[in-house]
Short mmCIF file of C-alpha atoms in Angstrom, two decimals:
data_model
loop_
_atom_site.label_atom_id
_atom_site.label_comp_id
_atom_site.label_asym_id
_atom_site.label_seq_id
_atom_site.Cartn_x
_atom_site.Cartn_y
_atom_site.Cartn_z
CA UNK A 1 39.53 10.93 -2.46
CA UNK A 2 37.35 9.79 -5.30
CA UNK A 3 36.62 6.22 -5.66
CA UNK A 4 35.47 4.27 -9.04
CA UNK A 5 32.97 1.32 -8.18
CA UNK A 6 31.58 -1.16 -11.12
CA UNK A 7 29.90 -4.54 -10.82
CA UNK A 8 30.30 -7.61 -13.61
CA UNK A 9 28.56 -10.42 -13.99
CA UNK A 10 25.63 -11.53 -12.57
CA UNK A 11 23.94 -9.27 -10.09
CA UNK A 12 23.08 -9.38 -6.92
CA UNK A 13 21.32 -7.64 -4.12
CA UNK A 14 23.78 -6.53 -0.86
CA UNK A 15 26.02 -4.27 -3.38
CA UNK A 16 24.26 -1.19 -2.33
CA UNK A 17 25.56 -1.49 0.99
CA UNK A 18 29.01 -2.38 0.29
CA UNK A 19 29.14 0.77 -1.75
CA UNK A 20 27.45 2.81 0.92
CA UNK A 21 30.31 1.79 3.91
CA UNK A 22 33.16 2.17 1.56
CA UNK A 23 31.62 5.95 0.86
CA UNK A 24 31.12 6.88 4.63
CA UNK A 25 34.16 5.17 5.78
CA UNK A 26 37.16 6.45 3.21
CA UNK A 27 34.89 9.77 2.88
CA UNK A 28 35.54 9.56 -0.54
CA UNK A 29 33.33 11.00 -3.98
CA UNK A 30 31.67 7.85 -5.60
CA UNK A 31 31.55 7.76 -9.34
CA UNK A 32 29.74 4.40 -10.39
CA UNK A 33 30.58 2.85 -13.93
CA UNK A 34 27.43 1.48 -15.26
CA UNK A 35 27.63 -1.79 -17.56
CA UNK A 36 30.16 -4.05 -16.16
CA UNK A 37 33.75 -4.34 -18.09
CA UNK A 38 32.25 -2.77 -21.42
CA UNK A 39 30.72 0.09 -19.17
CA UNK A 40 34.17 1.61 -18.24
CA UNK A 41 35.35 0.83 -21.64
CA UNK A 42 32.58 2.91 -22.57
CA UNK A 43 33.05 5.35 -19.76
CA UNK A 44 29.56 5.04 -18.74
CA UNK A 45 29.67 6.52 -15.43
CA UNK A 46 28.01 9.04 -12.34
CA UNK A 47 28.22 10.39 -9.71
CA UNK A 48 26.23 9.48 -6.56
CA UNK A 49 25.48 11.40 -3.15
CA UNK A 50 25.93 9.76 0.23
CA UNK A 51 22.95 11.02 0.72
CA UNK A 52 21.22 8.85 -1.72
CA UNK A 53 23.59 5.95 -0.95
CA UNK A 54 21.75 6.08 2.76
CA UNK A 55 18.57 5.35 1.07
CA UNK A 56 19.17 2.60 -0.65
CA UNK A 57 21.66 0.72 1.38
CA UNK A 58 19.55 -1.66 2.46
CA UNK A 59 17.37 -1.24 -0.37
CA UNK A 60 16.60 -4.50 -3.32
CA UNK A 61 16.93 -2.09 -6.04
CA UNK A 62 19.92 -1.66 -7.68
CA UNK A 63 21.73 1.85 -7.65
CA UNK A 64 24.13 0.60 -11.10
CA UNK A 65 24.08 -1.73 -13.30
CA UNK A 66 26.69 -5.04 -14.37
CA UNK A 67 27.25 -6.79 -17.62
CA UNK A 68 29.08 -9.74 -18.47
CA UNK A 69 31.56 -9.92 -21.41
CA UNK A 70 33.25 -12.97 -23.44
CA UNK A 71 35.87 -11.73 -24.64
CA UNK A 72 39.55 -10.64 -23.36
CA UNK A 73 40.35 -7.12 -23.80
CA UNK A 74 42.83 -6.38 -26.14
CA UNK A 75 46.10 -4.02 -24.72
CA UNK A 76 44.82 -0.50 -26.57
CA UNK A 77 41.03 -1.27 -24.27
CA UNK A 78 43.15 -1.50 -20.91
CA UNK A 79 44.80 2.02 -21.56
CA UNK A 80 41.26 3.34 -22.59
CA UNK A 81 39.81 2.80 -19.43
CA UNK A 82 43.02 3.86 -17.70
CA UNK A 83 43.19 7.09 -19.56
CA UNK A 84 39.74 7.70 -18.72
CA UNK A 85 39.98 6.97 -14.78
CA UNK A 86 42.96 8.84 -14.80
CA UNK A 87 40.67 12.12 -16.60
CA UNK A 88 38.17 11.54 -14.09
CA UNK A 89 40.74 12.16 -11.47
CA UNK A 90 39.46 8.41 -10.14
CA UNK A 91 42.22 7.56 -7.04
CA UNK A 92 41.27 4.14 -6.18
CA UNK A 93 38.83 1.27 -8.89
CA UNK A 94 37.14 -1.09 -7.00
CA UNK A 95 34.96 -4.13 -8.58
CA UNK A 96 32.68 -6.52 -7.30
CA UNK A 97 32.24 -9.96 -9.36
CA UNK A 98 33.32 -13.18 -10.01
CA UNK A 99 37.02 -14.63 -10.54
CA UNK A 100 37.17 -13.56 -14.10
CA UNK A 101 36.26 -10.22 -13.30
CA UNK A 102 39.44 -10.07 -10.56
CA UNK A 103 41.05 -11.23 -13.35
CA UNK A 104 40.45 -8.06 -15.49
CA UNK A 105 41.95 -6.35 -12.72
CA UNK A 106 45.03 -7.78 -12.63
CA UNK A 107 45.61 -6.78 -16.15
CA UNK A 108 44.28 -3.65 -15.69
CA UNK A 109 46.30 -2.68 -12.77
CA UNK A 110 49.48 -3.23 -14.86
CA UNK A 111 48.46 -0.09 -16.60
CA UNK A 112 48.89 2.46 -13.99
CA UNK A 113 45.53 1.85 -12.08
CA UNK A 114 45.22 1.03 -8.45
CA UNK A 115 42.65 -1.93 -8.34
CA UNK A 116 40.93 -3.51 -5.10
CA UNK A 117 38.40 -6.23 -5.57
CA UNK A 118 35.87 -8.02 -4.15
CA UNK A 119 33.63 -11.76 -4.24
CA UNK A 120 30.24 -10.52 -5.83
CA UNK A 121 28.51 -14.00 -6.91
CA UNK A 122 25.29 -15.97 -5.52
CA UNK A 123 27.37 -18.62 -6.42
CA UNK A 124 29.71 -18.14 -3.23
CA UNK A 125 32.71 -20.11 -5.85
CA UNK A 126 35.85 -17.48 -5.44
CA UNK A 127 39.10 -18.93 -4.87
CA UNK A 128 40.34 -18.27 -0.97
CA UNK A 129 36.70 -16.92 0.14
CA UNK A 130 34.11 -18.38 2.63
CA UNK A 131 31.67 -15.79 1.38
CA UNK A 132 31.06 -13.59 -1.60
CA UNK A 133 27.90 -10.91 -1.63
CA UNK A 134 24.78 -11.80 -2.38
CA UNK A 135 25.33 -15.50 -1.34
CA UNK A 136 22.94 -14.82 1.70
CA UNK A 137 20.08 -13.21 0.64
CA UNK A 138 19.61 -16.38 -2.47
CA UNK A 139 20.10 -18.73 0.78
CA UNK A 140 17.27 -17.03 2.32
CA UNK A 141 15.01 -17.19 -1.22
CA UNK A 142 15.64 -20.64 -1.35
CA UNK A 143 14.43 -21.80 2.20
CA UNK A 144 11.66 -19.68 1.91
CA UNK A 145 10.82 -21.87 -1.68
CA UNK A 146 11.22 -25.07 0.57
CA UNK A 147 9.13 -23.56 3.20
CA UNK A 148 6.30 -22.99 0.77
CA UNK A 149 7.12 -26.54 -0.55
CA UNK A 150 6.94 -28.77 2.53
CA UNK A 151 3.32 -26.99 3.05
CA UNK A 152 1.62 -28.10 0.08
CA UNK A 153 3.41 -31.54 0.42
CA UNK A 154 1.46 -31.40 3.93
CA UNK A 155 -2.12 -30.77 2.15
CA UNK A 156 -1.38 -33.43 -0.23
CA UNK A 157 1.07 -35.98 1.19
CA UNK A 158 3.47 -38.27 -0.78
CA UNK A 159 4.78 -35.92 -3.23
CA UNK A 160 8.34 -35.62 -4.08
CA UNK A 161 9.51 -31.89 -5.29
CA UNK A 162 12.77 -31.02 -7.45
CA UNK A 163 14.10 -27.62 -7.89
CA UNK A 164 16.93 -26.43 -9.64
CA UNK A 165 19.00 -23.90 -8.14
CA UNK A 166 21.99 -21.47 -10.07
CA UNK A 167 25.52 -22.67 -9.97
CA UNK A 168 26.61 -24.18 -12.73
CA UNK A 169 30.58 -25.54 -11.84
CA UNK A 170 30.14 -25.01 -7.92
CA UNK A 171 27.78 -26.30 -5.79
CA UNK A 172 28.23 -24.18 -2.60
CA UNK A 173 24.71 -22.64 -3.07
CA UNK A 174 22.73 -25.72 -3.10
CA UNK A 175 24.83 -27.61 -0.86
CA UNK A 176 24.26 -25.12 2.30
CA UNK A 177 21.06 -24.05 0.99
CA UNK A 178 19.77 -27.67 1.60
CA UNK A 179 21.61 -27.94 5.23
CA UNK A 180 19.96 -24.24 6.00
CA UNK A 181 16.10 -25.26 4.77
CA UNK A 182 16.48 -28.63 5.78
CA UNK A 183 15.70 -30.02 2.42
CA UNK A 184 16.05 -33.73 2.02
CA UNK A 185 18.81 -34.08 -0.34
CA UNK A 186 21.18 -31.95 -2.54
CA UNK A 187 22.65 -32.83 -5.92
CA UNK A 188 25.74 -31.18 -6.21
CA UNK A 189 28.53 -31.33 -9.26
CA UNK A 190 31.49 -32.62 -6.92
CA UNK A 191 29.70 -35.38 -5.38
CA UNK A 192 27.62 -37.64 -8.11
CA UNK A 193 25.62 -40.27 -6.82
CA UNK A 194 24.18 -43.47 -9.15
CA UNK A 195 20.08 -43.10 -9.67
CA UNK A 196 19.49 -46.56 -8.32
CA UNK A 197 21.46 -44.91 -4.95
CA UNK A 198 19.21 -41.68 -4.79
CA UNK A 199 16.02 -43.46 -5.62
CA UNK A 200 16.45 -45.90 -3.09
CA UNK A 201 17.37 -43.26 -0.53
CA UNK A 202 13.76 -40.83 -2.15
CA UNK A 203 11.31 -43.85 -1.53
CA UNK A 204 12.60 -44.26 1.90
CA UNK A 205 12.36 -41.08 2.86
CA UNK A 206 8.84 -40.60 1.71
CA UNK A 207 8.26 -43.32 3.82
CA UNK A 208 8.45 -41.51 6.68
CA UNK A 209 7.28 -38.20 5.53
CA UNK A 210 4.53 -36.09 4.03
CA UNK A 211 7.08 -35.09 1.21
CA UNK A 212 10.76 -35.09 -0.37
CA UNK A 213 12.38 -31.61 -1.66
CA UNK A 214 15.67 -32.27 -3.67
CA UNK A 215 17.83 -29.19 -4.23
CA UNK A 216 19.55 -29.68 -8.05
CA UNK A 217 22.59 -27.53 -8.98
CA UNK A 218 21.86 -26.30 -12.35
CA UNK A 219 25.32 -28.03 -12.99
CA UNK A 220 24.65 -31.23 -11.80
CA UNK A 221 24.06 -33.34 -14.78
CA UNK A 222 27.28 -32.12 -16.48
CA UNK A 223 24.80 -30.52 -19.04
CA UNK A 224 25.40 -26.50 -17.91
CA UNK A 225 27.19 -23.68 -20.19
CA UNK A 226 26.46 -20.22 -19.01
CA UNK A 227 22.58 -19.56 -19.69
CA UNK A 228 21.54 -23.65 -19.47
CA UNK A 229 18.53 -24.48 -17.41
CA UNK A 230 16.56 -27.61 -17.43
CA UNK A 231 19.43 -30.46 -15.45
CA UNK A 232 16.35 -31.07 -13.65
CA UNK A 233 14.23 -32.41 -17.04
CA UNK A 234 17.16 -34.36 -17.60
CA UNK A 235 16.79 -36.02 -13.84
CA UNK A 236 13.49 -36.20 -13.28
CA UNK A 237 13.10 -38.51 -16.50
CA UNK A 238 15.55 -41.00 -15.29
CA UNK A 239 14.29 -41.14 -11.54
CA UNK A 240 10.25 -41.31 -12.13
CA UNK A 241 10.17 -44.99 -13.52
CA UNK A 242 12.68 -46.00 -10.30
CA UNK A 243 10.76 -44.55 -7.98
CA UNK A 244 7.05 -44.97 -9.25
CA UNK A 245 6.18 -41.55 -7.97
CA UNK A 246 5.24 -38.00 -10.38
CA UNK A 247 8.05 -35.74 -9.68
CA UNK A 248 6.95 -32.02 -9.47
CA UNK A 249 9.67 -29.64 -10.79
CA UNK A 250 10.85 -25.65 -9.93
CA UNK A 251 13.25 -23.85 -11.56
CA UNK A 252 14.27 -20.91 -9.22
CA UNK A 253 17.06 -18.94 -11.12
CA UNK A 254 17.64 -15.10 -11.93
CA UNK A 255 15.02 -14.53 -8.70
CA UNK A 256 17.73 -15.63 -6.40
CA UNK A 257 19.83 -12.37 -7.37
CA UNK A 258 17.34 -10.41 -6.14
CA UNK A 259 15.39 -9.77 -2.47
CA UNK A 260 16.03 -7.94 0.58
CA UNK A 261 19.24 -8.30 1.54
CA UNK A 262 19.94 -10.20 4.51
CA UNK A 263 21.50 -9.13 8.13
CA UNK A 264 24.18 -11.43 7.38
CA UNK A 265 24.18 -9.85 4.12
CA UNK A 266 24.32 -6.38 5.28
CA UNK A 267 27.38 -7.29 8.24
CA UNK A 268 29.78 -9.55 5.54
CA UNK A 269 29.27 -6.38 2.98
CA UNK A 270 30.25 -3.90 5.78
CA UNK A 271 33.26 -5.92 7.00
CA UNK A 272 34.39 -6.34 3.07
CA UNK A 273 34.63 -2.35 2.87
CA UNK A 274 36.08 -1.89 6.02
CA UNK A 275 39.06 -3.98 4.59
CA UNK A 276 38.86 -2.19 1.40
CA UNK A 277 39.38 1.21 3.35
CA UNK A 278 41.96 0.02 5.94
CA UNK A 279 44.03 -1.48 2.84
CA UNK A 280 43.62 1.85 0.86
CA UNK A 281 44.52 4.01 3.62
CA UNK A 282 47.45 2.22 4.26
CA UNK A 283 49.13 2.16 1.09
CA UNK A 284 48.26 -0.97 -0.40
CA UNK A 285 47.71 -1.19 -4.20
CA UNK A 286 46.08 -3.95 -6.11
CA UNK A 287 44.63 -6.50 -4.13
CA UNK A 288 41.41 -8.68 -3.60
CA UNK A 289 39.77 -8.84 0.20
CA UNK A 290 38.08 -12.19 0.67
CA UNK A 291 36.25 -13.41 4.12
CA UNK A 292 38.33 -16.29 4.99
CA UNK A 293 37.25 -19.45 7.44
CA UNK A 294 37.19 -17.54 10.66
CA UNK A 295 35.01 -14.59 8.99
CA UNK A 296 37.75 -12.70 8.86
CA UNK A 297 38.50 -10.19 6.19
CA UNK A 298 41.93 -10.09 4.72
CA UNK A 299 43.79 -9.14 1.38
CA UNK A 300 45.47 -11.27 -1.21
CA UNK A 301 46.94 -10.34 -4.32
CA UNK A 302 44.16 -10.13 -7.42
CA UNK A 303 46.60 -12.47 -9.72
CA UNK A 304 45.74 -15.21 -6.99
CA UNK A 305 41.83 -15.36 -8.10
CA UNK A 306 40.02 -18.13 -9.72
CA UNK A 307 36.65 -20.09 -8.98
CA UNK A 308 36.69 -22.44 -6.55
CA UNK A 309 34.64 -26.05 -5.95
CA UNK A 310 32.89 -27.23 -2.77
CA UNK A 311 35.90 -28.41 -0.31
CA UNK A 312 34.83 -31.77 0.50
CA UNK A 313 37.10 -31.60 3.56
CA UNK A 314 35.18 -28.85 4.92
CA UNK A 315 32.55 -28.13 7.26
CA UNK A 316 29.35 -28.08 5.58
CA UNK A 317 30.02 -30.75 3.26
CA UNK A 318 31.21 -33.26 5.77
CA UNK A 319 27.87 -31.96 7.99
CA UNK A 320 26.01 -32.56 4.76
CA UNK A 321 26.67 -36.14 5.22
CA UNK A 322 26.05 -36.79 8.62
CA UNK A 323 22.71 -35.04 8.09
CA UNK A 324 22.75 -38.10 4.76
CA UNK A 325 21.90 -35.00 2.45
CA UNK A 326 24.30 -35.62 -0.19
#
C-alpha cells in the first residue's frame, strides 16, 4: 500500500508521530506532499523511510512542511491533484489540519480519491473532536510561561501579568491552559466579561497574592483576522486606570506550535492512526477520525467538519467557573 500524507495550516509539533504509526501499522510506502493544499497542486512530494520516520517520531523538527491557502480551488485543480495521486500509484490521501482543510477533502474525494482526515490545530476548535494534535504540547508551553511568571511575581510582589495566547474564534486553548497552569483568570471569546467585573475580581486577587497571570485569547477583544496580535494592547489600556496597577504584557504565539511533543501528545497521535488504519483496512473511504468525549477514536464523514466554539455545557468550562477563572 502506498499512503499520501500532507499537513495545512498552521503547524504543529506531534505530526511526526502520527505519520510514523500510520507507516508501521498499515505497512504502507509514505510519500509526503510538501506545502499544504498548493503543495499537491504542485505535486511537491517524497518519499520517506520508516527508518527515518523512527528517528524523528518523537522528534520537534518537522519531517514536511504545511501552507495555508485563501482561496477555493477551482474544478480543473481538484482533477490535477487527482491525476497526479493516481500517477503516483497513491492508494489512500490522508491530511492533518483544520476544518477548512477537511473541507478540501470532501471536494476532493468526489474526484476519485480516497480521503481520511484528521484534527491538526493548537487551537483544539474541530467540529465533533475533544482533541486535535498539537493541542498538548502548546498546553505544556504555556504552563511552563506561567511557571516562569509566578516566579518573578515572587521576587517582586504585586505585579499583575497578561499574555496573549493563539486562537482567534475558539478559546479552548486558553481556557484549559489556564485550569492546567493554574493561572488566575482566562479571557475567552464565548464568555465576555465587563472591565469594571474583571478589575474588581484582579485587585482582589492581588490581595491575597504575590501576583495575577491573565491568559488572553488572541480573539478576545473581537479585534482578530488571521495574522492579528496585540488584543492584549487593546486590554491592558482599558484595565490599568481601573485597577491602578502597571500591567506587564507577553505575547506567546507561533512558539506554541513548536516543542517536544508531549506523552499525551505522542498516545492521542498513536490512537488517531490506529483508527486511520483499522478504517482503511476495512473498506472505508472518505472519512475524518476525531477523539470524541470518552477519548475514544471514531470516524465521521469529512462533509460533517467545521470549527467548533468552547461548549459552555462542558466540563472544563463549567470547572473553569467553580475554580472563578472565567
Amino acid at each position: 500500500m502506498k499512503i499520501g500524507m500532507v499537513i495545512s495550516g498552521g503547524d504543529v509539533t506531534g505530526i511526526n508521530n502520527f505519520v510514523f504509526q500510520v507507516s508501521r501499522l498499515a505497512r504502507a510506502d509514505i510519500i509526503l506532499f510538501n506545502g499544504g493544499i498548493a503543495g499537491l497542486l504542485k505535486n511537491t512530494h517524497q518519499a520517506i523511510s520508516l527508518r527515518d520516520l523512527v528517528d524523528f517520531s518523537v522528534a520537534a523538527i518537522p519531517i514536511m512542511s504545511s501552507g495555508r491557502t485563501s482561496r477555493k480551488l477551482m474544478a480543473s485543480e481538484y482533477e490535477t491533484i487527482a491525476r497526479q495521486l493516481k500517477a503516483l500509484h497513491i492508494d489512500v490521501l490522508i491530511m492533518a489540519g483544520g476544518d477548512g482543510s477537511l473541507q478540501f477533502l470532501h471536494h476532493l474525494s468526489e474526484y476519485g480519491v480516497n480521503c481520511f482526515g484528521v484534527g491538526m490545530t493548537i487551537d483544539n476548535d474541530v467540529y465533533g473532536s475533544d482533541y486535535t494534535i498539537g493541542f498538548s504540547t502548546a498546553c505544556e508551553q504555556i504552563i511552563k510561561e506561567v511557571a516562569k511568571l509566578r516566579n518573578t511575581g515572587r521576587a517582586l510582589p504585586g505585579r499583575v501579568f497578561m499574555v496573549e495566547l493563539l486562537g482567534g474564534y475558539c478559546g479552548e486553548l486558553t481556557l484549559q491552559s489556564a485550569i492546567k497552569s493554574n493561572a488566575d483568570f482566562a479571557l475567552i471569546p464565548e464568555c465576555q466579561q465587563t472591565l469594571s467585573e474583571l478589575a474588581g475580581k484582579i485587585t482582589a486577587r492581588l490581595e491575597s497574592q504575590n501576583s495575577v497571570v491573565i491568559l488572553c485569547s488572541e480573539g478576545y477583544t473581537k479585534e482578530y483576522s488571521p495574522g492579528f496580535q496585540g488584543a492584549i494592547d487593546t486590554m491592558i489600556k482599558q484595565l490599568e486606570p481601573k485597577i491602578g496597577v502597571r500591567i506587564r504584557k507577553s505575547i506567546i504565539g507561533y512558539s506554541l506550535r513548536n516543542g517536544e511533543p508531549t506523552c499525551e501528545e505522542i498516545y492521542q497521535g498513536t490512537i488517531m492512526a490506529t483508527e486511520v488504519v483499522r478504517c482503511i483496512r476495512s473498506g472505508m473511504r472518505n472519512k475524518a477520525v476525531i477523539i470524541n468525549s470518552s477519548n475514544k477514536p471514531i470516524p465521521i464523514d469529512l462533509i460533517s467538519m467545521q470549527k467548533r466554539l468552547v461548549d459552555t455545557e462542558g466540563h472544563h468550562y463549567k470547572l473553569a467557573r467553580q475554580l472563578d477563572i472565567i
